[in-house]
Amino acid sequence: MRFAGLRARPEEPLPGTVGVARVDRRTGDLLRRIGPGDIAVLDRLDLDRRTAEALVAAEVAGVVNAAPSISGRFPNLGPEVLVAAGIPLVDGVGAEALRRIREGSTIRLHDGAVYQGQREIARGTEQTAELIAAQLVEAKAGMAALLEAFSANTVEFLRRERALILDGVGVPGLRTPLRGRQVLVVAAGPHVAEELRALRGYLREHRPVLVGVDRGAEILHAAGHKPGLIVGDPDGVPTEILRAAARRGAEVVVPAQPDGHAPGLERVQDLGVAAVTFPASGSAEDLALLLAEAHGASLVVTLGLRAGLREFLDRDRLGENPSAFLTRLKLGALLVDGSAVATLHRPRVSAGATLLLVAACAAAIAVALIVSGAGPVYAAELAGAWRALLAWTKGWLS
């Protein structure tokens, strides 16, 4: 029965973060298809910084981890990155949650629980900055054991890849000339686009060969730059970027597995892109650095490739991939971080002082014209020259 004049009260929105669930145990596959507003549901013990940065870059609404994001074995950086970006992280919901949460369903995160509508389907711990800080303090006790394991794995990697690391055996040939040239290697990261803009002066002056590692190629393309080399799994690079690479004669270097299988190679070849395989067990970032060194680059500048102790340890499988450490030893003084280059290329004269000097010069010219009686004749020309001078000055300072 309806009563005239009465309206149904609108339902109040349920509290928490709502999004479409993207579920996958394989983190790499999940990162390729996740998008803004989605909620990532993964199984990642000791969530690493690189995965967290990729989730932040994808603009996810939230993250649900079946495993503990901080196990206490070492102070990993991923949870801190997510929470600092304002992304809720519900931790340790258990492996069963990956079966309960269906791909493409709408879920809601609130107070450590996962809901479908008003029905709770999983529960864990919602991480906060305070909880993470306390866990990281305890996790530092595990650093000694992790360093020992890292050292053992480094020795094993050197035994397995010593011909590559020591003598460059297995490095593929390239059509792109690198000898005697500077190389800028760009990998994905949350602030890499801004760091790339800070290198505009360096790029104009030295015109380095641009190397995009995986999604780093996408960052270069979005900034209007043309990578000469793309290193990594081609399946993670948009087709339009690969086609643009084919048009300008760029090359793709595809990491190959020990048995020679190179995932994504057929897709690249079908698009008409020149491609070579690089059989090695190192990461795509490390293969890019080894390529630059082996082919005689005079300097290798990096963006998005962090190399501190915590970054070395904060990698997949607790540092079981020690190629980063040995690769950086191999390059030595050739390797420079892009932030240092940006600092060295900043103008020493402030923008304000330069503009003040330009204004003073223009004023002196104007006074000279007025005194000579030619001011009215050249007023329009002077105004045009002034605007052009200002535009040039701003472009030089940028």
mmCIF file of C-alpha atoms in Angstrom:
data_model
loop_
_atom_site.group_PDB
_atom_site.id
_atom_site.type_symbol
_atom_site.label_atom_id
_atom_site.label_comp_id
_atom_site.label_asym_id
_atom_site.label_seq_id
_atom_site.Cartn_x
_atom_site.Cartn_y
_atom_site.Cartn_z
ATOM 1 C CA MET A 1 0.000 0.000 0.000
ATOM 2 C CA ARG A 2 1.302 3.458 -0.889
ATOM 3 C CA PHE A 3 0.563 6.644 1.012
ATOM 4 C CA ALA A 4 0.355 9.868 -0.979
ATOM 5 C CA GLY A 5 2.982 12.420 -0.191
ATOM 6 C CA LEU A 6 5.427 9.920 1.336
ATOM 7 C CA ARG A 7 8.728 9.217 -0.356
ATOM 8 C CA ALA A 8 11.120 6.363 0.233
ATOM 9 C CA ARG A 9 14.189 7.512 2.123
ATOM 10 C CA PRO A 10 17.316 7.071 0.035
ATOM 11 C CA GLU A 11 19.669 4.433 1.369
ATOM 12 C CA GLU A 12 22.800 5.816 2.948
ATOM 13 C CA PRO A 13 26.012 4.692 1.219
ATOM 14 C CA LEU A 14 27.856 1.944 3.031
ATOM 15 C CA PRO A 15 31.196 2.974 4.585
ATOM 16 C CA GLY A 16 34.523 2.008 3.117
ATOM 17 C CA THR A 17 36.249 1.809 -0.245
ATOM 18 C CA VAL A 18 34.337 0.321 -3.182
ATOM 19 C CA GLY A 19 35.801 -0.996 -6.438
ATOM 20 C CA VAL A 20 35.850 -3.784 -8.992
ATOM 21 C CA ALA A 21 37.907 -6.787 -7.890
ATOM 22 C CA ARG A 22 40.832 -7.880 -10.054
ATOM 23 C CA VAL A 23 42.039 -11.227 -8.755
ATOM 24 C CA ASP A 24 45.241 -13.068 -9.690
ATOM 25 C CA ARG A 25 47.939 -15.018 -7.884
ATOM 26 C CA ARG A 26 50.384 -14.028 -10.643
ATOM 27 C CA THR A 27 51.226 -10.452 -9.761
ATOM 28 C CA GLY A 28 52.748 -9.659 -13.141
ATOM 29 C CA ASP A 29 49.567 -10.666 -14.959
ATOM 30 C CA LEU A 30 47.467 -8.698 -12.482
ATOM 31 C CA LEU A 31 49.496 -5.517 -12.981
ATOM 32 C CA ARG A 32 49.009 -5.690 -16.754
ATOM 33 C CA ARG A 33 45.226 -5.525 -16.568
ATOM 34 C CA ILE A 34 44.435 -3.499 -13.478
ATOM 35 C CA GLY A 35 43.110 0.038 -13.885
ATOM 36 C CA PRO A 36 41.994 3.151 -11.991
ATOM 37 C CA GLY A 37 39.384 2.482 -9.314
ATOM 38 C CA ASP A 38 39.963 -1.297 -9.254
ATOM 39 C CA ILE A 39 40.744 -3.231 -6.092
ATOM 40 C CA ALA A 40 43.753 -5.509 -6.534
ATOM 41 C CA VAL A 41 43.399 -8.934 -4.905
ATOM 42 C CA LEU A 42 46.761 -10.705 -4.825
ATOM 43 C CA ASP A 43 48.889 -13.175 -2.903
ATOM 44 C CA ARG A 44 52.198 -11.458 -2.258
ATOM 45 C CA LEU A 45 54.263 -12.380 0.781
ATOM 46 C CA ASP A 46 56.389 -9.391 1.835
ATOM 47 C CA LEU A 47 54.933 -6.913 -0.635
ATOM 48 C CA ASP A 48 57.882 -5.264 -2.397
ATOM 49 C CA ARG A 49 58.283 -1.637 -3.349
ATOM 50 C CA ARG A 50 58.233 -2.164 -7.111
ATOM 51 C CA THR A 51 54.873 -3.938 -6.995
ATOM 52 C CA ALA A 52 53.455 -1.269 -4.706
ATOM 53 C CA GLU A 53 54.670 1.535 -6.973
ATOM 54 C CA ALA A 54 53.056 -0.187 -9.957
ATOM 55 C CA LEU A 55 49.764 -0.367 -8.038
ATOM 56 C CA VAL A 56 50.006 3.325 -7.151
ATOM 57 C CA ALA A 57 50.748 4.202 -10.786
ATOM 58 C CA ALA A 58 47.682 2.184 -11.860
ATOM 59 C CA GLU A 59 45.578 4.324 -9.469
ATOM 60 C CA VAL A 60 43.955 1.378 -7.729
ATOM 61 C CA ALA A 61 41.303 2.109 -5.111
ATOM 62 C CA GLY A 62 42.522 -0.545 -2.679
ATOM 63 C CA VAL A 63 44.609 -3.688 -2.233
ATOM 64 C CA VAL A 64 43.697 -7.012 -0.633
ATOM 65 C CA ASN A 65 46.610 -9.338 0.099
ATOM 66 C CA ALA A 66 46.004 -12.997 0.918
ATOM 67 C CA ALA A 67 49.501 -13.240 2.434
ATOM 68 C CA PRO A 68 51.100 -11.074 5.134
ATOM 69 C CA SER A 69 52.488 -7.949 3.457
ATOM 70 C CA ILE A 70 55.191 -7.820 6.140
ATOM 71 C CA SER A 71 56.247 -11.232 7.399
ATOM 72 C CA GLY A 72 58.972 -9.909 9.691
ATOM 73 C CA ARG A 73 61.825 -11.545 7.806
ATOM 74 C CA PHE A 74 63.149 -8.196 6.571
ATOM 75 C CA PRO A 75 61.926 -4.576 6.337
ATOM 76 C CA ASN A 76 60.225 -4.581 2.914
ATOM 77 C CA LEU A 77 58.994 -1.298 1.514
ATOM 78 C CA GLY A 78 55.745 -2.048 -0.335
ATOM 79 C CA PRO A 79 53.118 -1.515 2.405
ATOM 80 C CA GLU A 80 54.641 1.834 3.323
ATOM 81 C CA VAL A 81 54.373 3.012 -0.301
ATOM 82 C CA LEU A 82 50.692 2.055 -0.563
ATOM 83 C CA VAL A 83 49.592 3.608 2.728
ATOM 84 C CA ALA A 84 51.569 6.794 2.043
ATOM 85 C CA ALA A 85 49.642 7.105 -1.238
ATOM 86 C CA GLY A 86 46.331 6.839 0.633
ATOM 87 C CA ILE A 87 45.508 3.371 -0.731
ATOM 88 C CA PRO A 88 43.861 1.068 1.839
ATOM 89 C CA LEU A 89 45.668 -2.250 2.290
ATOM 90 C CA VAL A 90 43.767 -5.166 3.851
ATOM 91 C CA ASP A 91 46.390 -7.687 4.807
ATOM 92 C CA GLY A 92 46.538 -11.424 5.477
ATOM 93 C CA VAL A 93 43.000 -12.413 4.475
ATOM 94 C CA GLY A 94 44.099 -15.971 3.645
ATOM 95 C CA ALA A 95 44.331 -17.984 0.441
ATOM 96 C CA GLU A 96 40.658 -18.959 0.633
ATOM 97 C CA ALA A 97 39.735 -15.320 -0.066
ATOM 98 C CA LEU A 98 41.140 -15.601 -3.592
ATOM 99 C CA ARG A 99 38.464 -18.190 -4.305
ATOM 100 C CA ARG A 100 35.655 -16.314 -2.571
ATOM 101 C CA ILE A 101 36.338 -12.990 -4.269
ATOM 102 C CA ARG A 102 35.269 -13.306 -7.879
ATOM 103 C CA GLU A 103 36.981 -11.529 -10.733
ATOM 104 C CA GLY A 104 34.976 -8.490 -11.841
ATOM 105 C CA SER A 105 32.699 -8.414 -8.799
ATOM 106 C CA THR A 106 32.121 -5.201 -6.835
ATOM 107 C CA ILE A 107 33.632 -5.390 -3.361
ATOM 108 C CA ARG A 108 34.004 -3.018 -0.428
ATOM 109 C CA LEU A 109 36.856 -2.645 2.067
ATOM 110 C CA HIS A 110 36.099 -1.418 5.582
ATOM 111 C CA ASP A 111 37.869 -1.875 8.933
ATOM 112 C CA GLY A 112 39.964 -4.805 7.762
ATOM 113 C CA ALA A 113 37.084 -6.711 6.160
ATOM 114 C CA VAL A 114 36.083 -7.405 2.553
ATOM 115 C CA TYR A 115 32.378 -7.162 1.776
ATOM 116 C CA GLN A 116 30.074 -7.887 -1.127
ATOM 117 C CA GLY A 117 27.214 -5.550 -0.375
ATOM 118 C CA GLN A 118 26.641 -6.047 3.349
ATOM 119 C CA ARG A 119 27.961 -9.628 3.437
ATOM 120 C CA GLU A 120 31.464 -10.125 4.823
ATOM 121 C CA ILE A 121 33.453 -12.544 2.665
ATOM 122 C CA ALA A 122 36.970 -12.139 4.083
ATOM 123 C CA ARG A 123 38.731 -10.498 6.992
ATOM 124 C CA GLY A 124 42.296 -9.448 7.684
ATOM 125 C CA THR A 125 44.140 -6.445 9.082
ATOM 126 C CA GLU A 126 43.919 -2.966 7.597
ATOM 127 C CA GLN A 127 47.432 -1.610 7.625
ATOM 128 C CA THR A 128 48.129 1.885 8.948
ATOM 129 C CA ALA A 129 51.303 3.962 9.020
ATOM 130 C CA GLU A 130 51.684 3.226 12.758
ATOM 131 C CA LEU A 131 51.249 -0.536 12.337
ATOM 132 C CA ILE A 132 53.715 -0.629 9.452
ATOM 133 C CA ALA A 133 56.330 1.372 11.352
ATOM 134 C CA ALA A 134 56.107 -1.004 14.326
ATOM 135 C CA GLN A 135 56.386 -4.087 12.095
ATOM 136 C CA LEU A 136 59.368 -2.676 10.216
ATOM 137 C CA VAL A 137 61.242 -2.060 13.470
ATOM 138 C CA GLU A 138 60.786 -5.728 14.387
ATOM 139 C CA ALA A 139 61.659 -6.845 10.855
ATOM 140 C CA LYS A 140 65.084 -5.207 10.967
ATOM 141 C CA ALA A 141 66.199 -8.061 13.191
ATOM 142 C CA GLY A 142 65.963 -10.334 10.150
ATOM 143 C CA MET A 143 68.398 -8.297 8.066
ATOM 144 C CA ALA A 144 71.502 -10.259 9.090
ATOM 145 C CA ALA A 145 70.067 -13.593 7.995
ATOM 146 C CA LEU A 146 68.794 -12.060 4.778
ATOM 147 C CA LEU A 147 72.210 -10.585 3.971
ATOM 148 C CA GLU A 148 73.777 -14.005 4.396
ATOM 149 C CA ALA A 149 71.242 -15.539 2.021
ATOM 150 C CA PHE A 150 71.727 -12.653 -0.410
ATOM 151 C CA SER A 151 75.502 -13.178 -0.381
ATOM 152 C CA ALA A 152 75.104 -16.890 -1.073
ATOM 153 C CA ASN A 153 72.700 -16.208 -3.929
ATOM 154 C CA THR A 154 75.082 -13.610 -5.363
ATOM 155 C CA VAL A 155 77.907 -16.152 -5.468
ATOM 156 C CA GLU A 156 75.571 -18.672 -7.131
ATOM 157 C CA PHE A 157 74.443 -16.125 -9.715
ATOM 158 C CA LEU A 158 78.045 -15.202 -10.510
ATOM 159 C CA ARG A 159 78.895 -18.884 -10.970
ATOM 160 C CA ARG A 160 75.940 -19.310 -13.336
ATOM 161 C CA GLU A 161 76.362 -16.053 -15.289
ATOM 162 C CA ARG A 162 80.067 -15.335 -14.888
ATOM 163 C CA ALA A 163 80.710 -15.338 -18.651
ATOM 164 C CA LEU A 164 78.018 -12.675 -19.088
ATOM 165 C CA ILE A 165 79.039 -10.520 -16.110
ATOM 166 C CA LEU A 166 82.818 -10.751 -16.583
ATOM 167 C CA ASP A 167 83.203 -10.998 -20.368
ATOM 168 C CA GLY A 168 79.855 -9.935 -21.868
ATOM 169 C CA VAL A 169 79.292 -13.351 -23.442
ATOM 170 C CA GLY A 170 75.700 -13.649 -24.653
ATOM 171 C CA VAL A 171 75.004 -9.924 -25.044
ATOM 172 C CA PRO A 172 73.146 -9.575 -28.367
ATOM 173 C CA GLY A 173 74.299 -7.304 -31.153
ATOM 174 C CA LEU A 174 72.378 -4.086 -31.821
ATOM 175 C CA ARG A 175 71.759 -1.919 -34.855
ATOM 176 C CA THR A 176 71.400 1.136 -32.605
ATOM 177 C CA PRO A 177 74.871 2.670 -32.127
ATOM 178 C CA LEU A 178 75.808 3.132 -28.467
ATOM 179 C CA ARG A 179 79.604 3.336 -28.572
ATOM 180 C CA GLY A 180 80.864 6.640 -27.269
ATOM 181 C CA ARG A 181 77.324 7.915 -26.617
ATOM 182 C CA GLN A 182 75.475 8.609 -23.399
ATOM 183 C CA VAL A 183 72.484 6.406 -22.603
ATOM 184 C CA LEU A 184 69.425 7.215 -20.502
ATOM 185 C CA VAL A 185 67.707 4.093 -19.102
ATOM 186 C CA VAL A 186 64.145 4.717 -17.893
ATOM 187 C CA ALA A 187 62.138 2.232 -15.807
ATOM 188 C CA ALA A 188 58.658 2.697 -14.375
ATOM 189 C CA GLY A 189 58.102 4.409 -11.035
ATOM 190 C CA PRO A 190 55.697 6.814 -9.341
ATOM 191 C CA HIS A 191 57.819 9.954 -9.848
ATOM 192 C CA VAL A 192 59.752 9.052 -12.995
ATOM 193 C CA ALA A 193 57.682 11.363 -15.244
ATOM 194 C CA GLU A 194 58.562 14.340 -13.039
ATOM 195 C CA GLU A 195 62.215 13.285 -12.880
ATOM 196 C CA LEU A 196 62.260 13.019 -16.667
ATOM 197 C CA ARG A 197 60.992 16.605 -16.991
ATOM 198 C CA ALA A 198 63.824 17.734 -14.707
ATOM 199 C CA LEU A 199 66.301 16.313 -17.250
ATOM 200 C CA ARG A 200 65.171 18.499 -20.161
ATOM 201 C CA GLY A 201 68.393 20.490 -20.140
ATOM 202 C CA TYR A 202 70.484 17.339 -20.119
ATOM 203 C CA LEU A 203 68.456 15.808 -22.955
ATOM 204 C CA ARG A 204 68.833 18.920 -25.116
ATOM 205 C CA GLU A 205 72.565 19.203 -24.533
ATOM 206 C CA HIS A 206 73.696 15.571 -24.796
ATOM 207 C CA ARG A 207 70.921 13.876 -26.797
ATOM 208 C CA PRO A 208 71.456 10.461 -25.190
ATOM 209 C CA VAL A 209 70.133 7.200 -26.585
ATOM 210 C CA LEU A 210 66.816 6.589 -24.790
ATOM 211 C CA VAL A 211 66.174 3.094 -23.444
ATOM 212 C CA GLY A 212 62.725 2.217 -22.074
ATOM 213 C CA VAL A 213 62.549 -0.755 -19.721
ATOM 214 C CA ASP A 214 59.078 -2.368 -19.764
ATOM 215 C CA ARG A 215 56.623 0.431 -18.858
ATOM 216 C CA GLY A 216 59.488 2.920 -18.985
ATOM 217 C CA ALA A 217 58.957 2.971 -22.754
ATOM 218 C CA GLU A 218 55.395 4.146 -22.122
ATOM 219 C CA ILE A 219 56.625 6.951 -19.854
ATOM 220 C CA LEU A 220 59.075 8.141 -22.516
ATOM 221 C CA HIS A 221 56.388 8.005 -25.205
ATOM 222 C CA ALA A 222 53.901 9.976 -23.054
ATOM 223 C CA ALA A 223 56.533 12.680 -22.516
ATOM 224 C CA GLY A 224 57.070 13.067 -26.276
ATOM 225 C CA HIS A 225 60.401 11.225 -26.411
ATOM 226 C CA LYS A 226 61.341 8.425 -28.791
ATOM 227 C CA PRO A 227 63.158 5.464 -27.228
ATOM 228 C CA GLY A 228 65.798 3.927 -29.448
ATOM 229 C CA LEU A 229 65.665 0.682 -27.476
ATOM 230 C CA ILE A 230 62.893 -1.072 -25.570
ATOM 231 C CA VAL A 231 64.029 -3.801 -23.173
ATOM 232 C CA GLY A 232 61.642 -6.199 -21.452
ATOM 233 C CA ASP A 233 58.527 -8.252 -21.950
ATOM 234 C CA PRO A 234 56.743 -6.845 -25.029
ATOM 235 C CA ASP A 235 53.373 -7.998 -23.681
ATOM 236 C CA GLY A 236 53.607 -5.195 -21.132
ATOM 237 C CA VAL A 237 54.129 -2.504 -23.810
ATOM 238 C CA PRO A 238 51.084 -1.008 -25.603
ATOM 239 C CA THR A 239 50.764 -1.869 -29.283
ATOM 240 C CA GLU A 240 50.778 1.793 -30.366
ATOM 241 C CA ILE A 241 54.213 2.277 -28.799
ATOM 242 C CA LEU A 242 55.592 -0.828 -30.502
ATOM 243 C CA ARG A 243 54.200 0.351 -33.853
ATOM 244 C CA ALA A 244 55.758 3.780 -33.340
ATOM 245 C CA ALA A 245 59.054 2.023 -32.579
ATOM 246 C CA ALA A 246 58.765 0.096 -35.834
ATOM 247 C CA ARG A 247 58.197 3.309 -37.823
ATOM 248 C CA ARG A 248 61.336 4.986 -36.524
ATOM 249 C CA GLY A 249 63.567 1.903 -36.652
ATOM 250 C CA ALA A 250 63.851 1.317 -32.908
ATOM 251 C CA GLU A 251 64.765 -2.107 -31.553
ATOM 252 C CA VAL A 252 63.203 -4.337 -28.919
ATOM 253 C CA VAL A 253 65.347 -6.578 -26.736
ATOM 254 C CA VAL A 254 63.323 -9.477 -25.333
ATOM 255 C CA PRO A 255 64.661 -11.365 -22.283
ATOM 256 C CA ALA A 256 64.848 -15.082 -23.009
ATOM 257 C CA GLN A 257 64.554 -17.996 -20.615
ATOM 258 C CA PRO A 258 67.421 -20.495 -20.214
ATOM 259 C CA ASP A 259 65.756 -22.813 -22.756
ATOM 260 C CA GLY A 260 65.719 -19.989 -25.304
ATOM 261 C CA HIS A 261 61.980 -19.282 -25.090
ATOM 262 C CA ALA A 262 61.274 -15.530 -25.282
ATOM 263 C CA PRO A 263 57.680 -14.620 -24.310
ATOM 264 C CA GLY A 264 56.241 -11.880 -26.498
ATOM 265 C CA LEU A 265 58.782 -12.225 -29.304
ATOM 266 C CA GLU A 266 56.222 -13.365 -31.893
ATOM 267 C CA ARG A 267 53.952 -10.402 -31.124
ATOM 268 C CA VAL A 268 56.812 -7.966 -31.724
ATOM 269 C CA GLN A 269 57.829 -9.623 -34.966
ATOM 270 C CA ASP A 270 54.216 -9.619 -36.197
ATOM 271 C CA LEU A 271 54.153 -5.836 -35.683
ATOM 272 C CA GLY A 272 57.265 -5.454 -37.820
ATOM 273 C CA VAL A 273 59.563 -4.314 -35.003
ATOM 274 C CA ALA A 274 63.233 -5.272 -35.136
ATOM 275 C CA ALA A 275 63.818 -7.575 -32.167
ATOM 276 C CA VAL A 276 66.616 -9.595 -30.616
ATOM 277 C CA THR A 277 66.614 -11.959 -27.644
ATOM 278 C CA PHE A 278 68.849 -11.707 -24.585
ATOM 279 C CA PRO A 279 69.203 -15.086 -22.824
ATOM 280 C CA ALA A 280 70.014 -14.312 -19.192
ATOM 281 C CA SER A 281 68.461 -14.718 -15.761
ATOM 282 C CA GLY A 282 68.780 -11.059 -14.734
ATOM 283 C CA SER A 283 65.943 -8.546 -14.613
ATOM 284 C CA ALA A 284 65.054 -6.411 -17.634
ATOM 285 C CA GLU A 285 66.572 -3.376 -15.908
ATOM 286 C CA ASP A 286 69.893 -5.162 -15.439
ATOM 287 C CA LEU A 287 69.898 -6.439 -19.010
ATOM 288 C CA ALA A 288 69.466 -2.852 -20.236
ATOM 289 C CA LEU A 289 72.479 -1.743 -18.197
ATOM 290 C CA LEU A 290 74.596 -4.655 -19.429
ATOM 291 C CA LEU A 291 73.644 -3.844 -23.021
ATOM 292 C CA ALA A 292 74.785 -0.235 -22.623
ATOM 293 C CA GLU A 293 78.082 -1.249 -21.028
ATOM 294 C CA ALA A 294 78.877 -4.033 -23.490
ATOM 295 C CA HIS A 295 78.216 -1.790 -26.491
ATOM 296 C CA GLY A 296 80.557 0.952 -25.297
ATOM 297 C CA ALA A 297 78.303 3.659 -23.849
ATOM 298 C CA SER A 298 80.323 6.548 -22.424
ATOM 299 C CA LEU A 299 77.846 7.189 -19.578
ATOM 300 C CA VAL A 300 74.672 5.468 -18.356
ATOM 301 C CA VAL A 301 72.086 7.657 -16.624
ATOM 302 C CA THR A 302 69.161 5.921 -14.899
ATOM 303 C CA LEU A 303 65.643 6.891 -13.862
ATOM 304 C CA GLY A 304 63.482 4.577 -11.768
ATOM 305 C CA LEU A 305 66.343 2.166 -10.967
ATOM 306 C CA ARG A 306 66.956 2.426 -7.217
ATOM 307 C CA ALA A 307 70.095 0.842 -5.862
ATOM 308 C CA GLY A 308 70.232 1.260 -2.069
ATOM 309 C CA LEU A 309 70.703 -1.655 0.316
ATOM 310 C CA ARG A 310 66.993 -1.868 1.125
ATOM 311 C CA GLU A 311 66.154 -1.830 -2.598
ATOM 312 C CA PHE A 312 68.587 -4.679 -3.259
ATOM 313 C CA LEU A 313 66.954 -6.755 -0.546
ATOM 314 C CA ASP A 314 63.398 -5.600 -1.264
ATOM 315 C CA ARG A 315 62.965 -7.713 -4.383
ATOM 316 C CA ASP A 316 61.143 -10.814 -5.433
ATOM 317 C CA ARG A 317 61.908 -13.968 -3.420
ATOM 318 C CA LEU A 318 63.929 -12.196 -0.718
ATOM 319 C CA GLY A 319 66.853 -11.141 -2.855
ATOM 320 C CA GLU A 320 67.107 -14.369 -4.814
ATOM 321 C CA ASN A 321 67.771 -12.273 -7.904
ATOM 322 C CA PRO A 322 71.152 -10.659 -7.139
ATOM 323 C CA SER A 323 71.790 -9.516 -10.707
ATOM 324 C CA ALA A 324 71.231 -5.859 -9.740
ATOM 325 C CA PHE A 325 74.154 -5.874 -7.319
ATOM 326 C CA LEU A 326 76.626 -7.475 -9.714
ATOM 327 C CA THR A 327 75.428 -5.414 -12.676
ATOM 328 C CA ARG A 328 76.111 -2.174 -10.825
ATOM 329 C CA LEU A 329 79.548 -3.431 -9.832
ATOM 330 C CA LYS A 330 80.177 -4.217 -13.499
ATOM 331 C CA LEU A 331 79.257 -0.702 -14.686
ATOM 332 C CA GLY A 332 81.040 1.095 -11.868
ATOM 333 C CA ALA A 333 81.725 4.747 -12.644
ATOM 334 C CA LEU A 334 79.718 4.586 -15.880
ATOM 335 C CA LEU A 335 76.488 4.548 -13.857
ATOM 336 C CA VAL A 336 74.911 7.820 -12.677
ATOM 337 C CA ASP A 337 71.512 8.405 -11.080
ATOM 338 C CA GLY A 338 69.276 10.787 -13.002
ATOM 339 C CA SER A 339 68.550 12.961 -9.946
ATOM 340 C CA ALA A 340 72.251 13.815 -9.686
ATOM 341 C CA VAL A 341 72.353 14.741 -13.382
ATOM 342 C CA ALA A 342 69.280 16.958 -12.979
ATOM 343 C CA THR A 343 70.963 18.765 -10.079
ATOM 344 C CA LEU A 344 74.111 19.410 -12.108
ATOM 345 C CA HIS A 345 72.102 20.779 -15.044
ATOM 346 C CA ARG A 346 70.108 23.332 -13.057
ATOM 347 C CA PRO A 347 70.774 26.948 -14.143
ATOM 348 C CA ARG A 348 73.190 28.620 -11.733
ATOM 349 C CA VAL A 349 71.591 32.017 -12.315
ATOM 350 C CA SER A 350 68.091 32.298 -10.908
ATOM 351 C CA ALA A 351 65.172 32.867 -13.235
ATOM 352 C CA GLY A 352 64.292 36.125 -11.488
ATOM 353 C CA ALA A 353 67.792 37.549 -11.889
ATOM 354 C CA THR A 354 67.885 36.606 -15.563
ATOM 355 C CA LEU A 355 64.512 38.193 -16.304
ATOM 356 C CA LEU A 356 65.564 41.310 -14.381
ATOM 357 C CA LEU A 357 68.699 41.580 -16.518
ATOM 358 C CA VAL A 358 66.662 41.166 -19.718
ATOM 359 C CA ALA A 359 64.212 43.833 -18.541
ATOM 360 C CA ALA A 360 67.051 46.246 -17.754
ATOM 361 C CA CYS A 361 68.550 45.757 -21.210
ATOM 362 C CA ALA A 362 65.169 46.328 -22.861
ATOM 363 C CA ALA A 363 64.612 49.486 -20.804
ATOM 364 C CA ALA A 364 68.017 50.846 -21.801
ATOM 365 C CA ILE A 365 67.215 50.251 -25.482
ATOM 366 C CA ALA A 366 63.838 51.966 -25.101
ATOM 367 C CA VAL A 367 65.416 55.029 -23.471
ATOM 368 C CA ALA A 368 68.005 55.253 -26.232
ATOM 369 C CA LEU A 369 65.270 55.150 -28.888
ATOM 370 C CA ILE A 370 63.216 57.845 -27.158
ATOM 371 C CA VAL A 371 66.228 60.147 -26.781
ATOM 372 C CA SER A 372 67.080 59.682 -30.436
ATOM 373 C CA GLY A 373 63.510 60.472 -31.470
ATOM 374 C CA ALA A 374 62.996 57.084 -33.099
ATOM 375 C CA GLY A 375 60.783 55.680 -30.327
ATOM 376 C CA PRO A 376 57.398 56.049 -32.080
ATOM 377 C CA VAL A 377 58.765 54.535 -35.266
ATOM 378 C CA TYR A 378 60.150 51.413 -33.641
ATOM 379 C CA ALA A 379 57.621 50.953 -30.839
ATOM 380 C CA ALA A 380 55.864 47.986 -32.483
ATOM 381 C CA GLU A 381 59.162 46.376 -33.415
ATOM 382 C CA LEU A 382 60.450 46.846 -29.876
ATOM 383 C CA ALA A 383 57.316 45.274 -28.376
ATOM 384 C CA GLY A 384 57.618 42.254 -30.669
ATOM 385 C CA ALA A 385 61.299 41.841 -29.892
ATOM 386 C CA TRP A 386 60.552 42.088 -26.163
ATOM 387 C CA ARG A 387 57.950 39.309 -26.366
ATOM 388 C CA ALA A 388 60.307 37.091 -28.361
ATOM 389 C CA LEU A 389 63.112 37.726 -25.867
ATOM 390 C CA LEU A 390 60.900 36.793 -22.953
ATOM 391 C CA ALA A 391 59.793 33.584 -24.667
ATOM 392 C CA TRP A 392 63.376 32.619 -25.434
ATOM 393 C CA THR A 393 64.478 33.331 -21.859
ATOM 394 C CA LYS A 394 61.704 31.210 -20.361
ATOM 395 C CA GLY A 395 62.486 28.365 -22.740
ATOM 396 C CA TRP A 396 66.187 28.513 -21.870
ATOM 397 C CA LEU A 397 65.443 28.424 -18.151
ATOM 398 C CA SER A 398 62.962 25.532 -18.371
#
